[in-house]
Short mmCIF file of C-alpha atoms in Angstrom, two decimals:
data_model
loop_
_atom_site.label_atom_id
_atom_site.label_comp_id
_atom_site.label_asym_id
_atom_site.label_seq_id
_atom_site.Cartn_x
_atom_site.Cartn_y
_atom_site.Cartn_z
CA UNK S 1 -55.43 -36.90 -45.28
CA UNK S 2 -55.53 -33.18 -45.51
CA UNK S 3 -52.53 -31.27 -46.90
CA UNK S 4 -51.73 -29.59 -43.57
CA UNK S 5 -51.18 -33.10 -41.93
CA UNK S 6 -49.18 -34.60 -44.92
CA UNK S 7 -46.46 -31.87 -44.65
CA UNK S 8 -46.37 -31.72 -41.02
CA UNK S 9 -46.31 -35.21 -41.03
CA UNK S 10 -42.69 -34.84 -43.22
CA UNK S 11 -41.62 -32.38 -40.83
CA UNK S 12 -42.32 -35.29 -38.13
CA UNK S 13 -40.08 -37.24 -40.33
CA UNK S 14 -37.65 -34.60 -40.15
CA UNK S 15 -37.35 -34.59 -36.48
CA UNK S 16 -36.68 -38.25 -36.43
CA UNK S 17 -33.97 -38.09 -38.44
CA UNK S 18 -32.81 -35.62 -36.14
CA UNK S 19 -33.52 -38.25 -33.13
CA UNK S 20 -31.86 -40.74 -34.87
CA UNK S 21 -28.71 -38.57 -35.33
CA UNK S 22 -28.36 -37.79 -31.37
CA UNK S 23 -29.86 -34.20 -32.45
CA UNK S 24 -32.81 -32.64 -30.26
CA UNK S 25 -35.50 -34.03 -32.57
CA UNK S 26 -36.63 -30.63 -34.54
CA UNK S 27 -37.87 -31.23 -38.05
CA UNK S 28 -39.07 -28.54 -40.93
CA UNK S 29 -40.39 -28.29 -44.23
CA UNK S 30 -41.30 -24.89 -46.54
CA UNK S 31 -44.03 -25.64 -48.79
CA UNK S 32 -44.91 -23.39 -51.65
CA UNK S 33 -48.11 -23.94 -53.76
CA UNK S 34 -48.25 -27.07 -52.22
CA UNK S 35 -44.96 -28.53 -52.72
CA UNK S 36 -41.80 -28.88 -50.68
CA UNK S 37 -39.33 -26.92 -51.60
CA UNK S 38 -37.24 -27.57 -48.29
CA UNK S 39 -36.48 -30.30 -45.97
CA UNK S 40 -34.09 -30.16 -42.79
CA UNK S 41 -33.65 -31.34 -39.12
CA UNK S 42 -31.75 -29.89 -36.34
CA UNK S 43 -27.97 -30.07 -37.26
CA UNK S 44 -26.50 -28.38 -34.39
CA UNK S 45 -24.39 -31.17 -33.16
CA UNK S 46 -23.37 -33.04 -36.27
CA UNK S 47 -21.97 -29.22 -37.59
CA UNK S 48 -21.02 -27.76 -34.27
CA UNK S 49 -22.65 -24.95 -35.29
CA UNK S 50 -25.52 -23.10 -32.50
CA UNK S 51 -27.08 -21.90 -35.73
CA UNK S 52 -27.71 -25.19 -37.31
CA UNK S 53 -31.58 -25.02 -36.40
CA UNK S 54 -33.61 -26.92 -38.55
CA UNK S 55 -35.75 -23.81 -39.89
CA UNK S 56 -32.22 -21.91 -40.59
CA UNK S 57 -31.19 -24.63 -42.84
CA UNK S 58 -34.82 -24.78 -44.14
CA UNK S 59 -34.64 -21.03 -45.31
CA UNK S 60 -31.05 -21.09 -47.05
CA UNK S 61 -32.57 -24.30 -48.54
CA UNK S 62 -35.61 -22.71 -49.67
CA UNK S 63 -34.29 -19.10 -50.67
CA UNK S 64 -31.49 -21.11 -52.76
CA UNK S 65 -33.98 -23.44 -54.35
CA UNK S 66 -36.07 -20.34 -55.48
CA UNK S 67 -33.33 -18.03 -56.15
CA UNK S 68 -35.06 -15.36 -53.84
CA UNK S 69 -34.89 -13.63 -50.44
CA UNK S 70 -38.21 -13.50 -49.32
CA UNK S 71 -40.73 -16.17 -48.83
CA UNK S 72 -43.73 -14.29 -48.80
CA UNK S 73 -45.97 -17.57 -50.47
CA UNK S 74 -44.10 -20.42 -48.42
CA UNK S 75 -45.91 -21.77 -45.18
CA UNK S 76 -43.64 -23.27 -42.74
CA UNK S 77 -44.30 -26.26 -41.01
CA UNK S 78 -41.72 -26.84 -38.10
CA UNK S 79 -42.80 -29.88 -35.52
CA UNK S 80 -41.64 -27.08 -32.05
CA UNK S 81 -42.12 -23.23 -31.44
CA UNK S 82 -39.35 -21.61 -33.27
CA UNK S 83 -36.73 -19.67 -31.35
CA UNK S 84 -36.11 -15.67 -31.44
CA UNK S 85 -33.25 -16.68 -33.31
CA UNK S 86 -35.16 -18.79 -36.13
CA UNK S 87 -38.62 -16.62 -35.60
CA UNK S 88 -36.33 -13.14 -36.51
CA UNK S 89 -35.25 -15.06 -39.18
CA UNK S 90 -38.55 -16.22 -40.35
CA UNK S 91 -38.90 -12.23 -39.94
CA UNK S 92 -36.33 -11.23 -42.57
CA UNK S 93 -37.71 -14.21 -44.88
CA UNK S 94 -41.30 -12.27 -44.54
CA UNK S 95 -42.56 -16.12 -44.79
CA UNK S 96 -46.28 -16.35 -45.22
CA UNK S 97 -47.19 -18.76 -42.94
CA UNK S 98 -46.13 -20.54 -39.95
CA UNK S 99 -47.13 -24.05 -38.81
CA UNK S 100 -45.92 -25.29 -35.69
CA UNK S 101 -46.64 -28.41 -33.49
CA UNK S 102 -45.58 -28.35 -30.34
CA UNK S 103 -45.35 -24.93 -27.71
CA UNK S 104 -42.14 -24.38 -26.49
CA UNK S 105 -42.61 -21.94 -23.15
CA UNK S 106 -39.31 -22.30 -22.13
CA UNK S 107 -36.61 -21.00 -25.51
CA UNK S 108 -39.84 -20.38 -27.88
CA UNK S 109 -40.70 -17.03 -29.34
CA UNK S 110 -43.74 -16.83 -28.61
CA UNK S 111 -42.16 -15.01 -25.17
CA UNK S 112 -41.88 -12.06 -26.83
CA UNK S 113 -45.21 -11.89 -28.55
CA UNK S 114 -45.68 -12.01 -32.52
CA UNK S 115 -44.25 -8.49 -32.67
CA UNK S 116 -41.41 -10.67 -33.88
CA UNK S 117 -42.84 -12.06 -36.35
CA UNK S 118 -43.56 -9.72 -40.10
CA UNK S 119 -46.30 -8.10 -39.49
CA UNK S 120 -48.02 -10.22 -42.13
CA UNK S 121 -47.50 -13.80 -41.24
CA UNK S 122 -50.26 -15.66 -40.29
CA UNK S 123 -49.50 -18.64 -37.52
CA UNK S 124 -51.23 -21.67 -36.38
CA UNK S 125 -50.06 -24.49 -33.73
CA UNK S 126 -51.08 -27.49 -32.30
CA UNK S 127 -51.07 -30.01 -35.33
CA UNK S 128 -49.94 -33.51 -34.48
CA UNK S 129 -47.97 -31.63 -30.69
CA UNK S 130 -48.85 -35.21 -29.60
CA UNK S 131 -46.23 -36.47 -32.04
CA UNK S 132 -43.92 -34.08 -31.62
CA UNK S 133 -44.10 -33.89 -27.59
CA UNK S 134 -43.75 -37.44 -27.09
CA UNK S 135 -40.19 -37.86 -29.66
CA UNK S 136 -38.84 -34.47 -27.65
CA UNK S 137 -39.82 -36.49 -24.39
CA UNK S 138 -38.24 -40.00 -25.85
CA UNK S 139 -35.15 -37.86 -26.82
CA UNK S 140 -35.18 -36.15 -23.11
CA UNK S 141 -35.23 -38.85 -21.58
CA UNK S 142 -32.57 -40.99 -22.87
CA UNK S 143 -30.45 -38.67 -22.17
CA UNK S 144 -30.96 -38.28 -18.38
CA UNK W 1 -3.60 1.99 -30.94
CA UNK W 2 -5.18 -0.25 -28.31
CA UNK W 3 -6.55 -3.94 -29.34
CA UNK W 4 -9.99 -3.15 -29.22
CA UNK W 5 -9.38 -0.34 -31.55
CA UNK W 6 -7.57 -2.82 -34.12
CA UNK W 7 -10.15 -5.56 -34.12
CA UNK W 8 -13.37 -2.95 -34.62
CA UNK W 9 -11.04 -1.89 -37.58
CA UNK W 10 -10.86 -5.01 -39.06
CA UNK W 11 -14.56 -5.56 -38.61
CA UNK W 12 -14.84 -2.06 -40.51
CA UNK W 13 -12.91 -3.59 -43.35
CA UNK W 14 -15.33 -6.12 -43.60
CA UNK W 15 -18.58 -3.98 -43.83
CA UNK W 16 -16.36 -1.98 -46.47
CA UNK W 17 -15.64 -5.01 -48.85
CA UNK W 18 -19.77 -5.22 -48.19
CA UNK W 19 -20.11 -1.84 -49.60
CA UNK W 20 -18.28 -2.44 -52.48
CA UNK W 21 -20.38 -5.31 -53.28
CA UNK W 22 -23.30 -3.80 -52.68
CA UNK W 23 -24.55 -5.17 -49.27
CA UNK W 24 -25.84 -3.52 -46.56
CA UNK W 25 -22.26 -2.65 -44.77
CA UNK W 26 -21.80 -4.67 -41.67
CA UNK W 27 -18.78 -6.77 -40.86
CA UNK W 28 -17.75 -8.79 -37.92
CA UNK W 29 -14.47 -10.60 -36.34
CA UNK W 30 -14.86 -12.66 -33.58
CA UNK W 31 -11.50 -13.16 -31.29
CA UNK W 32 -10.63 -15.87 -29.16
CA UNK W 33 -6.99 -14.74 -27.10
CA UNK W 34 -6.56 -11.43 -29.02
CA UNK W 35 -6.38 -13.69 -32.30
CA UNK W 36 -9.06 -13.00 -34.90
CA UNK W 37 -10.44 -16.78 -35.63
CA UNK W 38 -13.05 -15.64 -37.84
CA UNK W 39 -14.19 -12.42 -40.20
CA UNK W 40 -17.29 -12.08 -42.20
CA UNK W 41 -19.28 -9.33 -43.81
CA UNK W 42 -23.08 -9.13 -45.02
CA UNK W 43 -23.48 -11.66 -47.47
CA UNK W 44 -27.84 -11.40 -48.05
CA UNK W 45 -28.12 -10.18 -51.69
CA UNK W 46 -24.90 -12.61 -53.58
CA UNK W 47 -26.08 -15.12 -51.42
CA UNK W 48 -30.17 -14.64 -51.81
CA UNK W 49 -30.19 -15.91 -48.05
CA UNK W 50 -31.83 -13.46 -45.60
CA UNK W 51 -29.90 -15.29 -42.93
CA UNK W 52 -26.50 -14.41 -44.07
CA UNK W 53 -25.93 -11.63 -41.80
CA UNK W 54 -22.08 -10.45 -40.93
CA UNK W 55 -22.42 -12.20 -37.17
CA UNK W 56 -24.52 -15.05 -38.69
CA UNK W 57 -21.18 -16.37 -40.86
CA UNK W 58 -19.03 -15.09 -38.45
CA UNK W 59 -20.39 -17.51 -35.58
CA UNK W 60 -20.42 -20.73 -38.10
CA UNK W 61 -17.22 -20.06 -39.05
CA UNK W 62 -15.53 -19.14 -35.96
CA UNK W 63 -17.53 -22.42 -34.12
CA UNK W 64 -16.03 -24.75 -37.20
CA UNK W 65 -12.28 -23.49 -36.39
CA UNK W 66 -12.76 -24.23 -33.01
CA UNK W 67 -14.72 -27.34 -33.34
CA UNK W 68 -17.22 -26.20 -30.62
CA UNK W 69 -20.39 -25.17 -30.80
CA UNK W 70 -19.52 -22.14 -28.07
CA UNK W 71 -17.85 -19.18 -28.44
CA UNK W 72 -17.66 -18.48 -24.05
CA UNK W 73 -13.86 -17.19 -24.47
CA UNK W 74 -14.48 -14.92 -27.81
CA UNK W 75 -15.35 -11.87 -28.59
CA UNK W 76 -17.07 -10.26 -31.33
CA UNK W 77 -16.51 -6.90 -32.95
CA UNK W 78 -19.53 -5.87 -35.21
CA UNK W 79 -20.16 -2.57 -36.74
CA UNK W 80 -23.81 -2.14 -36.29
CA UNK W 81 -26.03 -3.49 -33.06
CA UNK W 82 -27.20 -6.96 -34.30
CA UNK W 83 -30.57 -7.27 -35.15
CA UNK W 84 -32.81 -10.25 -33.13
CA UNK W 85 -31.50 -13.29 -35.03
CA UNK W 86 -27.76 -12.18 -34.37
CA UNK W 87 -28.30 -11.91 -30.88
CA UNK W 88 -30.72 -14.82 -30.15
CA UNK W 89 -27.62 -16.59 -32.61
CA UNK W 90 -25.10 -15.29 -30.09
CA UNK W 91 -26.99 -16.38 -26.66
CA UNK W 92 -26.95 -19.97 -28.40
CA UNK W 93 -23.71 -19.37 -29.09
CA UNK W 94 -22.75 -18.06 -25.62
CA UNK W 95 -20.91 -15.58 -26.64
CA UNK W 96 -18.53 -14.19 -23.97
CA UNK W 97 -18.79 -9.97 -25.14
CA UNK W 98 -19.97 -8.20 -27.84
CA UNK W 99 -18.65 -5.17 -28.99
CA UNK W 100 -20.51 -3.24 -31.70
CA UNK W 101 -19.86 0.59 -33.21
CA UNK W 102 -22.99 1.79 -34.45
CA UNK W 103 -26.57 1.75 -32.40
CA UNK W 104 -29.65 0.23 -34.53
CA UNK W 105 -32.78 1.65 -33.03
CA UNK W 106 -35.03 0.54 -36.01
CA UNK W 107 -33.85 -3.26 -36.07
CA UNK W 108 -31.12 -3.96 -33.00
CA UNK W 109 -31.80 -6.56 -30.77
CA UNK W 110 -31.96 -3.90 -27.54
CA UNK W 111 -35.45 -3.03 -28.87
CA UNK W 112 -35.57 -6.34 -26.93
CA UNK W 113 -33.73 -5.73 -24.03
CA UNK W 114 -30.33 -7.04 -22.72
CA UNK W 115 -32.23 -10.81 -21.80
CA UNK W 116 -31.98 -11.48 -25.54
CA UNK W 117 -28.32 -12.78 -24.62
CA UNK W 118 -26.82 -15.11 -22.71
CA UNK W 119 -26.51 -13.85 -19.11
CA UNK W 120 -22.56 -14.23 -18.73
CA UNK W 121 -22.13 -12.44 -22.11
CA UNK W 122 -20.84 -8.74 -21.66
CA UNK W 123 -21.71 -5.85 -24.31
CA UNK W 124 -19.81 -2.37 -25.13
CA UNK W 125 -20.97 -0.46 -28.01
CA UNK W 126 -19.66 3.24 -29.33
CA UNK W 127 -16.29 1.91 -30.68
CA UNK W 128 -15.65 4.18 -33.84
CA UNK W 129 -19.59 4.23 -34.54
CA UNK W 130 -18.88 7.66 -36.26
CA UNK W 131 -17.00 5.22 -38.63
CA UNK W 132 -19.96 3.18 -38.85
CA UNK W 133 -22.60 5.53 -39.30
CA UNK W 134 -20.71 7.06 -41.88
CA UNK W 135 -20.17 3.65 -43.98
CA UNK W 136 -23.84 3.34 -43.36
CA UNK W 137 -25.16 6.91 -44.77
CA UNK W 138 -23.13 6.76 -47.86
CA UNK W 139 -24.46 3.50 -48.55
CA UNK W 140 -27.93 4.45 -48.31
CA UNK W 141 -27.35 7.64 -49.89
CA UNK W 142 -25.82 5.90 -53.11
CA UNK W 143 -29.41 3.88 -53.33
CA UNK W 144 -31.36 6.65 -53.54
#
């Protein structure tokens, strides 16, 4: 298995969690020189908190573990599109890299271009979206 | 002196306890019924968090007091336009207005238009921005 897949695969793991805990299944992890250094899933409901997004809590997690602000070696790997809200953020954290799964045309940030983004992030999508897609769609629809 | 007056005060109390600590000065209150349910002030550098923005703590803690996740009936009170994540924060957040001093044309969220926030979520900005700016510019100043 190639590195890419094994961490993405985590952040898959992630997202279940998430499922498992009634959350909209979002899962992250922030690797640095090819170890995690962060873990989280979407916590929005479980902390009534809006900001509870699993890269949010992935970035305090990582910025406390390292004792830094920025995470200009990290790569991200996150199993939907950030939002502006998480993508800004990712901004601020000047991350290296960002790995996502799944698109997200609807609340992604992608919307507003990678003008969001630092200007020297470097982003690639698509790994294992089939993964991701179908536990967003399980989560969907049990709750219709 | 009217409300709104009072509560942008407070908020300017906030960014000045950030001064003195040596943070960017911005503080926040939100206010739910003209009672201030939650104050916060810049919090990146003690904190090493790039996420810990005035409105960023603000929102947690004013959503834990309520034990919602939105904020529909509050208000916040910032001194300085919030930047992207604030604002993408506050449209999950569905904030009812926003009231900041202080415009941000280098890193506010207008760069970005109004349909960064919620759509039922008002905005008023120029409330003792003089105030503000000044905070600001001595802070600044004092780093060079």
């Amino acid at each position: 298995m190639i590195l890419a897949d094994y961490f993405m695969k985590e952040a898959l793991k992630e997202a279940e969690k998430a499922f498992e805990e009634g959350e909209v299944p979002v899962g992250a992890v922030i690797v640095s020189g090819n170890t995690i250094i962060a873990k989280a899933h979407n916590q929005v409901e479980i902390l009534t908190d809006p900001t509870a997004h699993a890269e949010m809590l992935a970035i305090t997690s990582a910025t406390n573990y390292l004792g830094a602000k920025y995470l200009e070696d990290c790569t991200l790997y996150v199993t939907l599109e950030p939002c502006p809200m998480c993508a800004s953020a990712l901004n601020l954290a000047k991350i290296g890299k960002i790995v996502y799964a799944a698109e997200d045309e609807k609340n992604g940030f992608m919307r507003y271009g990678t003008k969001m983004l630092h200007p020297k992030t470097k982003i690639d999508f698509g790994l294992m979206n089939t993964e991701s897609i179908s536990l967003m769609q399980n989560f969907f629809r049990d709750k219709r």
